[in-house]
mmCIF file of C-alpha atoms in Angstrom:
data_model
loop_
_atom_site.group_PDB
_atom_site.id
_atom_site.type_symbol
_atom_site.label_atom_id
_atom_site.label_comp_id
_atom_site.label_asym_id
_atom_site.label_seq_id
_atom_site.Cartn_x
_atom_site.Cartn_y
_atom_site.Cartn_z
ATOM 1 C CA MET A 324 21.926 -83.303 59.118
ATOM 2 C CA LYS A 325 25.159 -82.385 56.307
ATOM 3 C CA ARG A 326 22.644 -82.681 53.292
ATOM 4 C CA ILE A 327 20.005 -80.609 54.932
ATOM 5 C CA LEU A 328 22.654 -77.740 55.613
ATOM 6 C CA SER A 329 23.696 -78.191 51.565
ATOM 7 C CA ILE A 330 20.170 -77.991 50.501
ATOM 8 C CA LEU A 331 20.109 -74.724 52.778
ATOM 9 C CA ALA A 332 22.830 -73.608 51.040
ATOM 10 C CA VAL A 333 21.994 -73.784 47.525
ATOM 11 C CA THR A 334 19.200 -72.314 48.322
ATOM 12 C CA ALA A 335 19.842 -69.242 49.681
ATOM 13 C CA LEU A 336 22.817 -68.647 47.002
ATOM 14 C CA LEU A 337 19.471 -69.330 44.654
ATOM 15 C CA PHE A 338 17.591 -66.706 46.112
ATOM 16 C CA CYS A 339 20.316 -64.286 46.258
ATOM 17 C CA LEU A 340 21.198 -64.705 42.797
ATOM 18 C CA ILE A 341 17.719 -64.594 41.110
ATOM 19 C CA LEU A 342 16.146 -61.855 43.640
ATOM 20 C CA PRO A 343 17.678 -58.919 42.415
ATOM 21 C CA ALA A 344 16.791 -59.281 38.465
ATOM 22 C CA ASN A 345 13.539 -59.567 39.787
ATOM 23 C CA ALA A 346 13.427 -56.739 41.917
ATOM 24 C CA ALA A 347 14.661 -54.744 39.311
ATOM 25 C CA GLU A 348 12.336 -55.898 36.630
ATOM 26 C CA ASP A 349 9.327 -55.272 39.176
ATOM 27 C CA GLY A 350 10.654 -51.990 40.946
ATOM 28 C CA LEU A 351 9.837 -48.458 40.094
ATOM 29 C CA GLU A 352 12.242 -46.848 37.876
ATOM 30 C CA LEU A 353 13.555 -42.775 38.998
ATOM 31 C CA LEU A 354 11.933 -40.247 36.996
ATOM 32 C CA PHE A 355 13.061 -37.497 38.584
ATOM 33 C CA GLU A 356 15.620 -35.796 40.845
ATOM 34 C CA GLU A 357 17.212 -32.248 42.038
ATOM 35 C CA ASP A 358 19.473 -31.498 44.613
ATOM 36 C CA PHE A 359 20.081 -27.474 43.651
ATOM 37 C CA GLU A 360 23.669 -27.547 44.175
ATOM 38 C CA GLU A 361 24.619 -27.024 40.535
ATOM 39 C CA TYR A 362 23.090 -23.692 40.881
ATOM 40 C CA GLU A 363 24.136 -20.246 42.411
ATOM 41 C CA ASN A 364 22.222 -18.752 45.243
ATOM 42 C CA GLY A 365 19.172 -16.727 44.262
ATOM 43 C CA VAL A 366 18.867 -18.395 40.792
ATOM 44 C CA ASN A 367 15.281 -18.446 39.826
ATOM 45 C CA VAL A 368 13.241 -21.638 39.616
ATOM 46 C CA ASN A 369 12.790 -21.789 36.217
ATOM 47 C CA SER A 370 16.245 -21.927 35.617
ATOM 48 C CA THR A 371 16.493 -24.984 37.732
ATOM 49 C CA LYS A 372 15.480 -28.707 36.407
ATOM 50 C CA LEU A 373 12.013 -28.560 37.904
ATOM 51 C CA PRO A 374 10.341 -27.078 35.269
ATOM 52 C CA GLU A 375 10.377 -29.857 32.962
ATOM 53 C CA LEU A 376 8.214 -31.573 35.323
ATOM 54 C CA PHE A 377 6.753 -29.569 37.430
ATOM 55 C CA VAL A 378 4.361 -26.172 37.225
ATOM 56 C CA CYS A 379 6.091 -23.651 38.914
ATOM 57 C CA GLU A 380 3.923 -20.664 39.923
ATOM 58 C CA TYR A 381 4.083 -18.015 42.452
ATOM 59 C CA ASN A 382 2.406 -14.646 43.200
ATOM 60 C CA SER A 383 4.090 -11.394 43.153
ATOM 61 C CA ILE A 384 1.680 -10.113 46.188
ATOM 62 C CA GLY A 385 4.017 -9.690 48.921
ATOM 63 C CA ASP A 386 7.333 -10.540 47.012
ATOM 64 C CA GLY A 387 6.067 -14.150 46.252
ATOM 65 C CA ILE A 388 8.889 -16.129 45.008
ATOM 66 C CA ILE A 389 10.114 -19.287 44.295
ATOM 67 C CA CYS A 390 14.121 -19.520 44.492
ATOM 68 C CA VAL A 391 17.719 -21.170 45.228
ATOM 69 C CA ASN A 392 18.670 -20.277 48.527
ATOM 70 C CA GLU A 393 22.028 -21.114 50.428
ATOM 71 C CA GLY A 394 21.540 -22.415 53.776
ATOM 72 C CA LYS A 395 23.618 -21.467 56.657
ATOM 73 C CA GLY A 396 26.338 -24.229 56.268
ATOM 74 C CA GLY A 397 26.229 -23.468 52.553
ATOM 75 C CA GLU A 398 24.101 -26.078 51.006
ATOM 76 C CA LEU A 399 21.416 -25.038 48.411
ATOM 77 C CA ARG A 400 18.031 -25.580 48.825
ATOM 78 C CA LEU A 401 14.789 -24.351 47.040
ATOM 79 C CA LEU A 402 13.019 -21.817 48.632
ATOM 80 C CA SER A 403 9.040 -21.052 48.078
ATOM 81 C CA HIS A 404 8.021 -17.689 49.720
ATOM 82 C CA VAL A 405 4.684 -16.412 50.114
ATOM 83 C CA PHE A 406 2.215 -17.251 47.828
ATOM 84 C CA THR A 407 3.470 -20.597 45.681
ATOM 85 C CA GLN A 408 2.358 -23.279 43.771
ATOM 86 C CA ILE A 409 4.853 -26.222 42.383
ATOM 87 C CA TYR A 410 3.118 -29.320 41.145
ATOM 88 C CA ILE A 411 3.167 -32.273 38.182
ATOM 89 C CA GLU A 412 0.440 -31.010 35.440
ATOM 90 C CA THR A 413 -0.049 -34.956 34.072
ATOM 91 C CA PRO A 414 -1.632 -36.940 37.328
ATOM 92 C CA VAL A 415 0.965 -39.845 37.821
ATOM 93 C CA ILE A 416 -0.672 -43.056 37.694
ATOM 94 C CA GLY A 417 0.005 -46.474 38.998
ATOM 95 C CA ALA A 418 2.670 -46.807 41.853
ATOM 96 C CA TYR A 419 4.804 -43.989 42.924
ATOM 97 C CA GLU A 420 7.369 -42.927 45.436
ATOM 98 C CA PHE A 421 7.926 -39.495 45.825
ATOM 99 C CA SER A 422 10.500 -37.712 48.532
ATOM 100 C CA LEU A 423 12.066 -34.555 49.765
ATOM 101 C CA ASP A 424 13.769 -32.997 52.465
ATOM 102 C CA VAL A 425 11.953 -30.493 54.268
ATOM 103 C CA SER A 426 14.700 -27.316 55.801
ATOM 104 C CA GLU A 427 12.263 -24.779 56.937
ATOM 105 C CA ALA A 428 8.208 -24.653 57.263
ATOM 106 C CA HIS A 429 6.748 -21.756 58.227
ATOM 107 C CA GLY A 430 3.142 -20.695 59.010
ATOM 108 C CA ASN A 431 1.854 -23.110 61.214
ATOM 109 C CA VAL A 432 -0.468 -25.137 58.206
ATOM 110 C CA GLN A 433 -0.143 -22.526 55.652
ATOM 111 C CA SER A 434 2.694 -24.283 53.765
ATOM 112 C CA GLY A 435 2.784 -28.269 52.973
ATOM 113 C CA ILE A 436 3.367 -31.381 50.765
ATOM 114 C CA PHE A 437 0.284 -32.765 48.659
ATOM 115 C CA VAL A 438 -0.423 -35.709 47.082
ATOM 116 C CA ARG A 439 -3.385 -37.383 45.394
ATOM 117 C CA ALA A 440 -5.174 -34.007 44.536
ATOM 118 C CA PRO A 441 -7.290 -33.819 41.685
ATOM 119 C CA LYS A 442 -7.028 -31.063 39.362
ATOM 120 C CA THR A 443 -9.160 -27.793 40.405
ATOM 121 C CA ASP A 444 -9.403 -24.396 38.757
ATOM 122 C CA ALA A 445 -8.223 -22.797 42.035
ATOM 123 C CA ALA A 446 -4.389 -22.839 42.965
ATOM 124 C CA TYR A 447 -3.212 -25.375 45.346
ATOM 125 C CA TYR A 448 -2.358 -22.268 47.934
ATOM 126 C CA GLU A 449 -5.778 -20.796 47.624
ATOM 127 C CA GLY A 450 -7.436 -20.910 51.289
ATOM 128 C CA ASP A 451 -9.985 -23.820 52.375
ATOM 129 C CA GLY A 452 -11.911 -21.398 54.170
ATOM 130 C CA TYR A 453 -11.267 -22.398 57.765
ATOM 131 C CA PRO A 454 -8.656 -20.568 59.523
ATOM 132 C CA ASP A 455 -7.128 -23.421 61.283
ATOM 133 C CA THR A 456 -6.544 -25.606 58.239
ATOM 134 C CA SER A 457 -6.210 -22.639 55.512
ATOM 135 C CA THR A 458 -4.440 -24.186 52.473
ATOM 136 C CA CYS A 459 -5.389 -26.466 49.571
ATOM 137 C CA LEU A 460 -8.877 -27.294 48.539
ATOM 138 C CA SER A 461 -8.129 -30.945 48.105
ATOM 139 C CA GLY A 462 -6.134 -33.849 48.077
ATOM 140 C CA LEU A 463 -3.929 -35.390 50.964
ATOM 141 C CA PHE A 464 -1.786 -32.140 52.394
ATOM 142 C CA ILE A 465 1.168 -32.943 54.611
ATOM 143 C CA THR A 466 2.423 -29.911 56.870
ATOM 144 C CA PRO A 467 5.700 -30.463 58.371
ATOM 145 C CA HIS A 468 6.654 -29.017 61.712
ATOM 146 C CA THR A 469 9.791 -28.907 64.102
ATOM 147 C CA ASN A 470 8.444 -31.263 66.651
ATOM 148 C CA SER A 471 5.033 -32.821 64.323
ATOM 149 C CA ILE A 472 3.802 -33.302 61.001
ATOM 150 C CA GLY A 473 0.088 -33.083 60.036
ATOM 151 C CA VAL A 474 -1.949 -34.972 58.056
ATOM 152 C CA ASN A 475 -4.893 -33.849 56.643
ATOM 153 C CA VAL A 476 -7.597 -35.905 54.326
ATOM 154 C CA LYS A 477 -9.594 -33.355 52.712
ATOM 155 C CA THR A 478 -13.216 -34.631 52.499
ATOM 156 C CA PHE A 479 -16.262 -33.289 50.514
ATOM 157 C CA ASN A 480 -19.205 -31.999 52.060
ATOM 158 C CA LYS A 481 -21.757 -30.041 50.233
ATOM 159 C CA ASP A 482 -23.235 -28.445 53.610
ATOM 160 C CA ALA A 483 -19.998 -27.772 54.952
ATOM 161 C CA ALA A 484 -19.963 -24.248 56.689
ATOM 162 C CA SER A 485 -17.068 -23.050 53.768
ATOM 163 C CA THR A 486 -18.612 -22.418 50.664
ATOM 164 C CA SER A 487 -15.466 -24.666 49.478
ATOM 165 C CA TYR A 488 -17.631 -27.829 50.889
ATOM 166 C CA LEU A 489 -15.261 -29.375 52.296
ATOM 167 C CA ASP A 490 -13.941 -30.785 55.921
ATOM 168 C CA ASN A 491 -10.409 -31.065 56.939
ATOM 169 C CA ASN A 492 -9.500 -34.329 59.245
ATOM 170 C CA LEU A 493 -6.272 -33.118 60.358
ATOM 171 C CA ILE A 494 -3.997 -35.647 62.441
ATOM 172 C CA LYS A 495 -0.775 -34.720 63.873
ATOM 173 C CA PHE A 496 1.986 -36.850 64.262
ATOM 174 C CA ASP A 497 4.698 -36.561 66.770
ATOM 175 C CA LEU A 498 8.075 -36.483 64.753
ATOM 176 C CA PRO A 499 10.252 -39.647 65.477
ATOM 177 C CA ASP A 500 12.931 -39.495 68.273
ATOM 178 C CA GLY A 501 15.827 -37.165 67.646
ATOM 179 C CA VAL A 502 14.441 -36.021 64.181
ATOM 180 C CA LYS A 503 14.767 -32.267 63.820
ATOM 181 C CA PHE A 504 14.694 -29.946 60.541
ATOM 182 C CA PRO A 505 15.969 -30.586 57.987
ATOM 183 C CA TYR A 506 14.356 -33.850 57.558
ATOM 184 C CA ASN A 507 13.212 -36.616 54.700
ATOM 185 C CA LEU A 508 9.682 -37.112 53.997
ATOM 186 C CA ARG A 509 8.982 -40.091 51.333
ATOM 187 C CA VAL A 510 5.269 -41.135 50.026
ATOM 188 C CA THR A 511 4.986 -44.211 48.544
ATOM 189 C CA ASP A 512 1.525 -44.937 46.602
ATOM 190 C CA ASP A 513 0.059 -48.064 44.794
ATOM 191 C CA GLY A 514 -3.083 -46.984 44.498
ATOM 192 C CA GLU A 515 -4.638 -48.830 47.596
ATOM 193 C CA ARG A 516 -2.499 -47.384 50.361
ATOM 194 C CA ILE A 517 -0.601 -44.241 50.901
ATOM 195 C CA ASN A 518 2.345 -44.471 53.203
ATOM 196 C CA LEU A 519 4.217 -41.740 55.087
ATOM 197 C CA PHE A 520 7.516 -42.017 56.220
ATOM 198 C CA CYS A 521 9.791 -39.450 57.862
ATOM 199 C CA ASN A 522 13.546 -40.726 57.872
ATOM 200 C CA ASP A 523 12.478 -43.834 56.930
ATOM 201 C CA THR A 524 10.129 -44.292 59.904
ATOM 202 C CA LYS A 525 6.567 -45.062 58.656
ATOM 203 C CA ILE A 526 4.440 -42.278 60.541
ATOM 204 C CA CYS A 527 0.704 -43.289 58.867
ATOM 205 C CA THR A 528 -0.999 -44.895 56.459
ATOM 206 C CA VAL A 529 -3.993 -43.992 54.421
ATOM 207 C CA ALA A 530 -6.127 -47.018 52.823
ATOM 208 C CA VAL A 531 -8.419 -45.534 49.929
ATOM 209 C CA SER A 532 -10.782 -47.605 48.446
ATOM 210 C CA GLU A 533 -14.241 -47.223 46.350
ATOM 211 C CA PRO A 534 -12.960 -45.258 43.289
ATOM 212 C CA GLY A 535 -14.892 -42.998 40.894
ATOM 213 C CA ARG A 536 -16.411 -40.507 43.055
ATOM 214 C CA ILE A 537 -17.441 -37.546 41.683
ATOM 215 C CA TYR A 538 -18.875 -34.399 43.553
ATOM 216 C CA GLY A 539 -20.122 -31.720 41.546
ATOM 217 C CA GLU A 540 -20.442 -29.231 43.872
ATOM 218 C CA HIS A 541 -16.484 -28.760 44.274
ATOM 219 C CA GLN A 542 -14.027 -27.551 41.904
ATOM 220 C CA ALA A 543 -12.094 -30.834 42.135
ATOM 221 C CA THR A 544 -13.753 -32.366 38.864
ATOM 222 C CA ASP A 545 -11.803 -35.707 38.644
ATOM 223 C CA PRO A 546 -12.953 -39.104 40.467
ATOM 224 C CA CYS A 547 -11.953 -39.480 44.146
ATOM 225 C CA PHE A 548 -11.947 -42.303 46.656
ATOM 226 C CA GLY A 549 -14.979 -42.615 48.210
ATOM 227 C CA ALA A 550 -13.334 -43.999 51.460
ATOM 228 C CA ALA A 551 -10.486 -43.647 53.475
ATOM 229 C CA VAL A 552 -9.081 -45.425 56.920
ATOM 230 C CA VAL A 553 -5.740 -43.608 58.474
ATOM 231 C CA TYR A 554 -3.504 -46.043 60.647
ATOM 232 C CA ASP A 555 -0.723 -44.461 62.524
ATOM 233 C CA GLY A 556 2.633 -46.262 61.831
ATOM 234 C CA ALA A 557 1.858 -49.022 64.164
ATOM 235 C CA GLY A 558 -1.041 -50.121 62.257
ATOM 236 C CA ASN A 559 -3.666 -48.679 64.555
ATOM 237 C CA GLU A 560 -6.873 -47.452 63.187
ATOM 238 C CA LEU A 561 -7.499 -43.729 63.960
ATOM 239 C CA ALA A 562 -9.977 -42.185 61.508
ATOM 240 C CA SER A 563 -12.869 -43.682 59.059
ATOM 241 C CA LEU A 564 -13.732 -40.745 56.781
ATOM 242 C CA HIS A 565 -15.977 -41.305 53.483
ATOM 243 C CA ASP A 566 -16.249 -38.644 50.583
ATOM 244 C CA THR A 567 -12.797 -38.162 50.131
ATOM 245 C CA LEU A 568 -11.088 -35.777 47.904
ATOM 246 C CA LEU A 569 -8.153 -38.102 47.060
ATOM 247 C CA GLN A 570 -8.115 -38.274 43.340
ATOM 248 C CA SER A 571 -8.786 -41.968 42.224
ATOM 249 C CA ASP A 572 -7.545 -41.842 38.610
ATOM 250 C CA GLY A 573 -3.895 -40.550 39.485
ATOM 251 C CA SER A 574 -1.920 -38.033 41.921
ATOM 252 C CA VAL A 575 -1.453 -34.579 41.290
ATOM 253 C CA ILE A 576 1.713 -34.177 43.636
ATOM 254 C CA GLY A 577 3.374 -30.999 44.658
ATOM 255 C CA TRP A 578 3.904 -28.459 47.502
ATOM 256 C CA SER A 579 2.289 -25.310 48.027
ATOM 257 C CA THR A 580 2.754 -21.985 50.622
ATOM 258 C CA ARG A 581 0.347 -19.524 51.095
ATOM 259 C CA ALA A 582 1.996 -16.293 53.140
ATOM 260 C CA ALA A 583 4.795 -18.546 54.351
ATOM 261 C CA ASN A 584 7.949 -20.147 53.812
ATOM 262 C CA LEU A 585 8.618 -23.716 52.804
ATOM 263 C CA GLU A 586 12.338 -24.506 51.843
ATOM 264 C CA VAL A 587 12.763 -28.225 50.119
ATOM 265 C CA ASP A 588 16.032 -30.229 48.594
ATOM 266 C CA ASN A 589 16.667 -33.523 47.247
ATOM 267 C CA ILE A 590 13.754 -34.134 45.292
ATOM 268 C CA LYS A 591 13.188 -37.933 43.691
ATOM 269 C CA ILE A 592 10.310 -39.182 42.203
ATOM 270 C CA LYS A 593 10.129 -42.868 41.249
ATOM 271 C CA THR A 594 7.639 -44.139 38.844
ATOM 272 C CA GLY A 595 6.645 -47.047 36.653
ATOM 273 C CA ARG A 596 7.119 -47.562 32.837
ATOM 274 C CA VAL A 597 3.124 -46.777 32.319
ATOM 275 C CA TYR A 598 3.389 -43.032 33.778
ATOM 276 C CA LYS A 599 6.797 -42.723 32.108
ATOM 277 C CA THR A 600 4.799 -43.593 28.624
ATOM 278 C CA LEU A 601 2.033 -41.402 29.727
ATOM 279 C CA LEU A 602 4.343 -38.494 30.180
ATOM 280 C CA ALA A 603 6.472 -39.203 26.935
ATOM 281 C CA VAL A 604 3.535 -38.513 24.708
ATOM 282 C CA ALA A 605 2.172 -35.536 26.858
ATOM 283 C CA LYS A 606 5.526 -33.857 26.155
ATOM 284 C CA ILE A 607 4.306 -34.153 22.161
ATOM 285 C CA PRO A 608 3.029 -31.083 20.878
ATOM 286 C CA VAL A 609 -0.609 -30.445 20.136
ATOM 287 C CA LYS A 610 -0.298 -28.508 17.154
ATOM 288 C CA ILE A 611 2.414 -29.578 14.966
ATOM 289 C CA THR A 612 3.951 -27.200 12.160
ATOM 290 C CA GLU A 613 7.142 -27.344 9.851
ATOM 291 C CA LYS A 614 8.890 -25.072 12.265
ATOM 292 C CA ASN A 615 8.709 -27.889 15.541
ATOM 293 C CA ALA A 616 7.968 -31.039 13.302
ATOM 294 C CA THR A 617 11.529 -32.258 13.609
ATOM 295 C CA ASP A 618 11.243 -32.205 17.587
ATOM 296 C CA ALA A 619 7.628 -33.809 17.460
ATOM 297 C CA ALA A 620 9.142 -36.492 15.481
ATOM 298 C CA ASP A 621 11.550 -36.965 17.952
ATOM 299 C CA LEU A 622 9.242 -36.919 21.052
ATOM 300 C CA ALA A 623 7.269 -39.455 18.998
ATOM 301 C CA LYS A 624 9.573 -41.512 18.362
ATOM 302 C CA THR A 625 10.660 -41.864 22.158
ATOM 303 C CA ALA A 626 6.738 -42.236 23.200
ATOM 304 C CA ARG A 627 6.035 -45.004 20.098
ATOM 305 C CA GLY A 628 9.068 -46.957 21.710
ATOM 306 C CA LEU A 629 7.860 -46.520 25.406
ATOM 307 C CA TYR A 630 4.216 -47.764 23.973
ATOM 308 C CA ASP A 631 4.962 -50.508 21.776
ATOM 309 C CA SER A 632 7.047 -52.108 25.253
ATOM 310 C CA LEU A 633 3.940 -52.139 27.313
ATOM 311 C CA SER A 634 1.437 -54.862 27.598
ATOM 312 C CA ASP A 635 -2.048 -55.091 26.190
ATOM 313 C CA ALA A 636 -2.852 -54.135 29.703
ATOM 314 C CA GLU A 637 -0.546 -51.713 30.535
ATOM 315 C CA ARG A 638 -1.418 -50.086 27.189
ATOM 316 C CA ALA A 639 -5.095 -49.449 28.223
ATOM 317 C CA LEU A 640 -4.099 -47.037 30.757
ATOM 318 C CA ILE A 641 -2.262 -44.717 28.389
ATOM 319 C CA THR A 642 -5.421 -42.260 27.907
ATOM 320 C CA ASN A 643 -3.584 -40.032 25.607
ATOM 321 C CA VAL A 644 -2.382 -42.426 23.283
ATOM 322 C CA GLU A 645 -4.663 -40.777 20.159
ATOM 323 C CA ARG A 646 -2.354 -37.419 20.442
ATOM 324 C CA LEU A 647 1.235 -40.287 19.755
ATOM 325 C CA THR A 648 -0.798 -41.388 16.455
ATOM 326 C CA LYS A 649 -2.057 -37.886 15.367
ATOM 327 C CA ALA A 650 1.415 -36.552 15.859
ATOM 328 C CA GLU A 651 3.054 -39.626 13.940
ATOM 329 C CA ALA A 652 0.536 -38.852 11.147
ATOM 330 C CA ALA A 653 1.239 -34.853 11.167
ATOM 331 C CA VAL A 654 4.736 -35.502 11.312
ATOM 332 C CA ALA A 655 4.821 -37.987 8.545
ATOM 333 C CA GLU A 656 3.072 -35.285 5.716
ATOM 334 C CA LEU A 657 5.114 -32.645 6.854
ATOM 335 C CA ILE A 658 8.993 -33.816 6.919
ATOM 336 C CA PRO A 659 9.963 -34.811 3.325
ATOM 337 C CA GLU A 660 11.525 -37.910 2.818
ATOM 338 C CA THR A 661 15.267 -37.695 2.222
ATOM 339 C CA THR A 662 18.424 -39.331 2.463
ATOM 340 C CA VAL A 663 20.558 -39.275 5.640
ATOM 341 C CA THR A 664 22.516 -42.346 5.617
ATOM 342 C CA ASP A 665 25.647 -43.518 3.546
ATOM 343 C CA PRO A 666 25.236 -46.736 1.632
ATOM 344 C CA PRO A 667 26.893 -49.477 2.796
ATOM 345 C CA ALA A 668 30.435 -49.571 1.978
ATOM 346 C CA THR A 669 30.460 -53.091 0.557
ATOM 347 C CA GLU A 670 27.965 -52.042 -2.236
ATOM 348 C CA PRO A 671 27.913 -49.476 -4.854
ATOM 349 C CA PRO A 672 25.517 -46.429 -4.708
ATOM 350 C CA GLN A 673 22.413 -47.445 -6.478
ATOM 351 C CA THR A 674 20.567 -45.442 -9.000
ATOM 352 C CA ASP A 675 17.055 -46.559 -8.935
ATOM 353 C CA GLN A 676 14.218 -45.179 -7.138
ATOM 354 C CA THR A 677 14.164 -47.666 -4.067
ATOM 355 C CA THR A 678 17.836 -46.547 -2.932
ATOM 356 C CA ASP A 679 16.682 -43.468 -0.655
ATOM 357 C CA VAL A 680 16.601 -43.920 2.975
ATOM 358 C CA VAL A 681 13.583 -42.518 4.399
ATOM 359 C CA THR A 682 14.100 -40.329 7.534
ATOM 360 C CA ALA A 683 10.587 -39.374 7.949
ATOM 361 C CA ALA A 684 8.774 -40.855 11.122
ATOM 362 C CA PRO A 685 6.641 -43.867 9.899
ATOM 363 C CA ASP A 686 3.096 -43.997 9.655
ATOM 364 C CA ALA A 687 0.887 -44.308 12.630
ATOM 365 C CA GLN A 688 1.195 -48.533 13.383
ATOM 366 C CA THR A 689 -1.795 -50.007 13.349
ATOM 367 C CA ALA A 690 -2.776 -51.912 16.478
ATOM 368 C CA ASP A 691 -1.890 -55.226 14.715
ATOM 369 C CA THR A 692 1.476 -53.828 14.028
ATOM 370 C CA ALA A 693 2.192 -52.516 17.097
ATOM 371 C CA GLU A 694 1.356 -55.340 19.092
ATOM 372 C CA GLU A 695 3.549 -57.577 16.400
ATOM 373 C CA ALA A 696 6.421 -55.132 17.127
ATOM 374 C CA ALA A 697 5.708 -55.377 20.655
ATOM 375 C CA GLY A 698 5.958 -59.118 20.948
ATOM 376 C CA THR A 699 9.275 -59.550 18.926
ATOM 377 C CA GLU A 700 10.916 -57.176 21.509
ATOM 378 C CA TYR A 701 9.586 -58.955 24.030
ATOM 379 C CA THR A 702 10.693 -62.106 23.142
ATOM 380 C CA ASP A 703 13.986 -61.086 22.662
ATOM 381 C CA ASP A 704 14.079 -59.386 26.187
ATOM 382 C CA SER A 705 12.909 -62.720 27.664
ATOM 383 C CA LEU A 706 15.662 -64.997 25.616
ATOM 384 C CA VAL A 707 18.007 -62.577 27.130
ATOM 385 C CA VAL A 708 16.494 -62.881 30.755
ATOM 386 C CA TRP A 709 16.511 -66.886 30.211
ATOM 387 C CA ILE A 710 20.023 -67.244 29.439
ATOM 388 C CA LEU A 711 20.887 -65.340 32.614
ATOM 389 C CA ILE A 712 19.018 -67.479 34.513
ATOM 390 C CA ALA A 713 20.542 -70.230 33.089
ATOM 391 C CA VAL A 714 24.277 -69.428 33.954
ATOM 392 C CA MET A 715 23.367 -68.407 36.996
ATOM 393 C CA LEU A 716 21.644 -71.725 37.831
ATOM 394 C CA ALA A 717 24.835 -73.038 36.414
ATOM 395 C CA MET A 718 26.989 -71.054 38.643
ATOM 396 C CA ALA A 719 24.680 -72.120 41.760
ATOM 397 C CA GLY A 720 24.908 -75.833 40.428
ATOM 398 C CA ALA A 721 28.983 -75.178 40.933
ATOM 399 C CA ALA A 722 29.003 -73.381 44.099
ATOM 400 C CA ALA A 723 26.577 -76.322 45.436
ATOM 401 C CA GLY A 724 29.044 -79.158 44.465
ATOM 402 C CA PHE A 725 31.646 -77.134 46.463
ATOM 403 C CA ILE A 726 29.398 -76.743 49.433
ATOM 404 C CA VAL A 727 28.819 -80.735 49.588
ATOM 405 C CA LEU A 728 32.569 -81.433 48.658
ATOM 406 C CA LYS A 729 33.430 -79.157 51.976
ATOM 407 C CA VAL A 730 30.594 -80.503 54.262
ATOM 408 C CA ARG A 731 31.597 -84.201 53.138
ATOM 409 C CA LYS A 732 35.275 -83.473 53.983
#
């Protein structure tokens, strides 16, 4: 019995020591967060951090505006008023988590949050042709209410009564007991299951499948999931849907209002390193001139570092990598070779032509060169990880010896 207790203690210790390292390696990284506390009441959205990641648009009809708004308790939130849309232009690929607090929502189903939306020519606040559902032509549309949350999976229907060629599949869920505005909504999405939580209580799951469906008549031209099944928080099936308008190649996430108000706060987005790389490449200007070459070089250097750290399978997901290689080539032509560092103090300055340190961005790497660079970096990181594991095992062994000694006594 004493030996069993000793083994269990050692196993538990090893689990506690090693698990955090693996969780950090496999988990999502914080990409963006904003709580609006550093701004003054009335500040326009374009003066916040949101435009760094989001497209922020509002229609001046009806005094449309997106601005920081002070609540009754002095807290600062973001108010979207009348006709507005805020969305990520570069669709998120890979697993992600999207979280925000909702403090106010007016207009029944005319204000809400969306994920897995395809790109469309129409604004995300445009009506869908149905008075009972109204807003957003595509995606998974989530409408917060005082006592419930609406989850609407838009599906394609070429024979629909509306010219928008879609059907609405709206399911309403009661809020968890005791929950009222403001409350937190959190979406986790791994590409197969989209989970919605309210204050950490699971509200529903939308399981998606059959990616790659394209509907010619609809404005959404991105491939979508052909099927989806909706489950409640307990796992009971509520609806089985076909021809969804949920994008399968990525996820445009955001929120919109149509003749309504929506107040949000504490926005957080977590993604994997693949999307972080994709986003870094997307920030590089398409047209590089002498005026922006220095900034483009910095952006390309950051993107190259992220890209080279990916595995071959992950690199295959970076669909805009050509933008990076073209930028590197353009920067190399525009920025002259100059000396920017002093020679080492222990060596006298050289006078031949080989002494200058070149600051121009390197030529675009070949696939073999990039792979070798990434491989070297990966080997170094692995060595560090194994050293850390060895240290943890040594600590575990020492602890195990101590536990055994105590048990024997």
